[in-house]
């Protein structure tokens, strides 16, 4: 038998009752649903490919909430070898303490329609340079540029895959298709892909975790206004105004793969709005609360 929680993207009002009523599947339904038939592919769209940080920042400043061009330029992003499905480079910034003994990976924009997540990560790059910590920070502000940079941003990448359901959690080949078919009713926004790590964006993050071996992953999302956590150690109870509300695990999610399977703590931040960032004071308070928790629980002091 298998049981899962209802996807966090459903209305929060349904979440708690759904968490108490996990679905049970018999052998017959399991065998009938172990393949994933993809949703119809969206019409092909051309997304501008910006190979330089300057061009990327100009586009970001036009599109994202509360992201002045100066903030993005100050982030000093550099393109890395990883590219999106449409060939866009991913951009990175490392902020390294002289006494760093922890590695923290901060990810934004894994869902392309959560614009505020990328904006928050940009602001946190500046905060990392201004507040001392014994941490090597690695920021990837936008994991899904193909989805975010469309005229109408999409949750999925340009292949129509939800990158946050594409990681190789145990039994993905059975569990992800069942979850998508039955629990989401084949919602195209939550299509997990034809196989685990089918997408270049999720494959890069998988490889990066193997290469760099972060001690903590922080993944920024929106718009449910909660704090989630997967993995070992005690979770943070709050970051700013966001309080801990662990909503379960899902086949193929980063929290499931990283926190539960790989035993790397994964803090998942759900901002209250996908289109508006918190105010400056709140952004900073969230950052300070994250620093405090890493010092207390992970030894970043």
C-alpha positions as MATLAB code, in Angstrom:
seq = 'XXXXXXXXXXXXXXXXXXXXXXXXXXXXXXXXXXXXXXXXXXXXXXXXXXXXXXXXXXXXXXXXXXXXXXXXXXXXXXXXXXXXXXXXXXXXXXXXXXXXXXXXXXXXXXXXXXXXXXXXXXXXXXXXXXXXXXXXXXXXXXXXXXXXXXXXXXXXXXXXXXXXXXXXXXXXXXXXXXXXXXXXXXXXXXXXXXXXXXXXXXXXXXXXXXXXXXXXXXXXXXXXXXXXXXXXXXXXXXXXXXXXXXXXXXXXXXXXXXXXXXXXXXXXXXXXXXXXXXXXXXXXXXXXXXXXXXXXXXXXX';
ca = [
       0.000    0.000    0.000;
       0.992    3.586   -0.569;
      -0.203    6.773    1.118;
       0.537   10.332    0.264;
      -0.513   13.787    1.307;
      -2.473   16.003   -1.042;
      -0.214   18.337   -3.041;
       0.543   21.593   -1.241;
      -0.562   23.520   -4.288;
      -4.193   22.799   -3.488;
      -6.041   25.419   -1.467;
      -4.745   25.654    2.079;
      -8.262   25.192    3.370;
      -8.209   21.625    2.044;
      -4.733   20.844    3.285;
      -5.293   19.810    6.881;
      -8.278   17.561    6.227;
      -6.477   15.980    3.305;
      -3.408   15.297    5.421;
      -5.569   13.237    7.736;
      -7.025   11.227    4.882;
      -4.139    9.675    2.994;
      -5.150    7.643   -0.045;
      -4.710    3.874   -0.022;
      -4.056    1.963   -3.225;
      -4.505   -1.747   -3.809;
      -2.346   -3.884   -6.011;
      -4.775   -3.600   -8.916;
      -4.789    0.182   -9.030;
      -1.010    0.219   -8.580;
      -0.432   -1.980  -11.636;
      -2.866    0.036  -13.700;
      -1.121    3.306  -13.030;
       2.606    2.710  -13.276;
       3.047    4.663  -16.510;
       2.826    8.390  -17.051;
       1.111    9.599  -20.182;
       2.203   13.209  -20.573;
      -0.309   16.040  -20.937;
      -0.589   17.701  -24.338;
       2.524   19.718  -25.066;
       2.036   23.485  -25.055;
       2.637   25.338  -28.270;
       6.320   26.042  -28.788;
       7.337   29.491  -27.615;
      10.594   31.301  -28.036;
      12.194   32.571  -24.858;
      15.055   35.063  -25.233;
      18.392   33.538  -24.284;
      20.544   35.915  -22.231;
      24.103   34.655  -21.931;
      25.396   37.552  -19.821;
      24.522   38.574  -16.295;
      23.879   42.123  -17.488;
      21.220   41.046  -19.983;
      19.750   38.638  -17.425;
      19.491   41.399  -14.810;
      17.863   43.798  -17.235;
      15.184   41.224  -17.973;
      14.771   40.309  -14.308;
      14.412   43.939  -13.239;
      11.621   44.432  -15.776;
       9.730   41.319  -14.744;
      10.241   40.647  -11.062;
       8.600   42.345   -8.093;
      10.771   44.595   -5.941;
      13.972   43.950   -7.850;
      15.723   47.167   -8.894;
      18.373   46.703  -11.541;
      21.007   47.859   -9.042;
      20.171   44.991   -6.662;
      20.588   42.396   -9.401;
      23.778   44.013  -10.696;
      25.222   44.079   -7.182;
      24.595   40.345   -6.898;
      27.442   39.787   -9.404;
      25.894   36.684  -10.900;
      27.928   34.470  -13.186;
      26.605   31.938  -15.720;
      27.409   28.316  -15.017;
      27.697   25.371  -17.382;
      24.158   24.202  -16.623;
      21.487   25.200  -19.119;
      17.723   25.014  -19.208;
      15.783   22.883  -21.662;
      15.730   25.841  -24.071;
      19.431   26.520  -23.673;
      19.353   29.368  -21.187;
      22.277   29.400  -18.743;
      21.610   29.185  -15.034;
      23.273   31.907  -12.964;
      25.057   31.537   -9.650;
      26.667   33.598   -6.913;
      28.895   32.258   -4.154;
      29.427   34.235   -0.952;
      32.193   32.602    1.079;
      33.207   33.339    4.646;
      36.930   33.224    5.381;
      36.153   30.609    8.056;
      33.402   28.720    6.244;
      32.731   25.211    7.463;
      29.155   24.777    6.231;
      27.875   24.736    2.658;
      24.362   26.090    2.076;
      22.608   25.954   -1.290;
      19.792   28.485   -1.804;
      17.426   27.855   -4.735;
      14.752   30.163   -6.160;
      12.386   29.931   -9.085;
      12.155   26.161   -9.441;
       8.545   26.943  -10.354;
       8.495   29.588  -13.039;
       5.286   31.313  -11.924;
       6.626   32.025   -8.406;
       8.342   35.297   -9.280;
       8.744   36.488   -5.700;
      10.990   33.518   -4.885;
      13.694   34.655   -7.308;
      13.422   38.239   -6.126;
      13.880   37.176   -2.484;
      17.004   35.164   -3.312;
      18.474   38.218   -5.066;
      17.961   40.287   -1.923;
      19.479   37.560    0.229;
      22.667   37.592   -1.838;
      23.234   41.149   -0.631;
      22.367   40.136    2.937;
      24.926   37.313    2.838;
      27.654   39.801    2.035;
      26.606   42.146    4.838;
      26.113   39.698    7.724;
      28.985   37.545    8.995;
      28.562   33.773    9.104;
      30.874   30.801    8.852;
      29.071   29.610    5.736;
      29.845   29.098    2.086;
      26.627   30.275    0.455;
      25.753   29.199   -3.078;
      22.790   31.029   -4.583;
      20.890   29.912   -7.698;
      18.174   32.574   -7.960;
      16.340   31.086  -10.939;
      16.216   27.343  -11.598;
      13.452   27.510  -14.209;
      14.167   30.459  -16.529;
      12.161   28.990  -19.408;
       8.997   29.008  -17.310;
       9.537   32.364  -15.614;
      10.568   34.382  -18.633;
       7.485   33.661  -20.708;
       4.998   36.503  -21.201;
       2.716   34.445  -18.981;
       5.014   32.540  -16.591;
       4.356   28.842  -16.039;
       5.014   26.537  -13.108;
       6.556   23.935  -15.409;
       9.634   24.141  -17.604;
       9.508   24.333  -21.398;
       8.912   20.565  -21.609;
       5.816   20.929  -19.432;
       7.478   19.189  -16.460;
       7.121   20.215  -12.823;
      10.789   20.236  -11.817;
       9.855   19.774   -8.169;
       8.353   16.375   -8.961;
      11.251   15.188  -11.152;
      13.833   14.164   -8.531;
      14.681   10.443   -8.120;
      12.910    9.606   -4.883;
      12.715    5.886   -4.078;
      10.098    4.062   -6.186;
       9.593    7.143   -8.364;
       8.636    4.952  -11.360;
       5.601    3.654   -9.463;
       4.733    6.386   -7.010;
       5.038    9.492   -9.195;
       2.655    8.227  -11.919;
       0.052    7.118   -9.371;
       0.254   10.383   -7.515;
      -0.062   12.431  -10.703;
      -2.879   10.322  -12.165;
      -5.018    9.913   -9.079;
      -4.133   12.644   -6.631;
      -3.776   15.530   -9.077;
      -6.192   14.183  -11.694;
      -3.444   14.562  -14.307;
      -3.025   18.251  -13.583;
      -0.604   19.420  -16.324;
       0.974   21.889  -13.887;
       2.161   18.956  -11.793;
       3.286   16.553  -14.494;
       6.360   14.788  -13.020;
       7.950   13.970  -16.365;
       8.432   10.718  -18.303;
      11.121    9.574  -15.895;
      13.063   10.894  -12.922;
      15.730   13.452  -13.859;
      14.389   13.729  -17.389;
      14.978   17.495  -17.308;
      18.346   19.275  -17.561;
      17.468   21.634  -14.709;
      16.670   18.897  -12.180;
      19.571   16.787  -13.446;
      21.962   19.661  -12.786;
      20.699   20.102   -9.222;
      20.969   16.360   -8.608;
      24.573   16.398   -9.865;
      25.375   19.544   -7.874;
      24.229   17.882   -4.675;
      26.563   14.973   -5.424;
      29.515   17.231   -6.304;
      29.226   20.012   -3.765;
      27.546   18.088   -0.931;
      25.640   20.921    0.757;
      24.957   20.714    4.475;
      21.645   22.519    3.982;
      19.326   23.345    1.079;
      16.942   26.286    1.208;
      14.281   26.215   -1.515;
      12.102   29.307   -1.921;
       8.543   28.979   -3.232;
       5.178   30.788   -3.077;
       2.302   31.507   -2.402;
       1.073   29.610    0.690;
       2.719   31.603    3.452;
       4.194   28.720    5.478;
       7.529   27.197    6.389;
       8.138   23.535    5.581;
      11.032   21.244    6.465;
      12.325   17.788    5.577;
      15.309   15.882    6.879;
      17.366   15.378   10.020;
      17.729   17.826   12.937;
      15.021   20.018   14.479;
      13.345   22.354   11.980;
      13.188   26.119   12.371;
       9.921   27.087   14.001;
       9.672   30.359   12.102;
      11.417   32.615    9.627;
      10.086   36.110    9.967;
       6.304   35.820    9.858;
       6.337   32.348    8.353;
       5.652   29.564   10.850;
       6.446   25.885   10.541;
       3.620   23.887    8.964;
       4.978   20.568    7.683;
       2.572   19.474    4.971;
       3.941   16.089    3.982;
       6.163   14.687    1.263;
       5.505   14.042   -2.409;
       7.028   11.677   -4.978;
       9.833   13.424   -6.827;
      10.023   16.549   -4.684;
      13.310   18.122   -3.633;
      12.282   17.948    0.023;
      11.591   14.226   -0.277;
      14.744   13.476   -2.250;
      17.128   15.743   -0.355;
      15.685   15.747    3.143;
      14.193   12.274    3.499;
      16.326   10.174    1.121;
      19.726   11.922    1.170;
      19.440   13.144    4.788;
      20.341   16.731    3.852;
      18.088   19.208    5.705;
      15.785   21.010    3.284;
      14.067   24.209    4.414;
      11.195   25.038    2.053;
       9.975   28.611    2.248;
       6.498   29.389    0.921;
       6.173   33.153    0.580;
       2.654   34.584    0.977;
       2.481   35.866   -2.596;
       3.943   34.721   -5.904;
       3.856   38.282   -7.251;
       4.887   40.414   -4.274;
       7.949   40.087   -2.076;
       7.797   40.817    1.640;
       8.827   44.284    2.763;
      12.529   44.974    3.244;
      12.379   44.631    7.033;
      10.661   41.255    6.721;
      13.173   40.010    4.147;
      15.985   40.859    6.538;
      14.239   39.305    9.548;
      13.753   36.049    7.653;
      17.447   36.080    6.810;
      18.504   36.719   10.408;
      16.211   33.951   11.650;
      17.764   31.562    9.124;
      21.258   32.505   10.311;
      20.264   31.982   13.935;
      18.834   28.550   13.233;
      21.895   27.417   11.254;
      24.093   28.510   14.136;
      21.997   26.677   16.724;
      21.274   23.463   14.824;
      24.012   23.098   12.216;
      26.941   24.682   14.016;
      27.387   27.718   11.768;
      28.954   29.903   14.479;
];
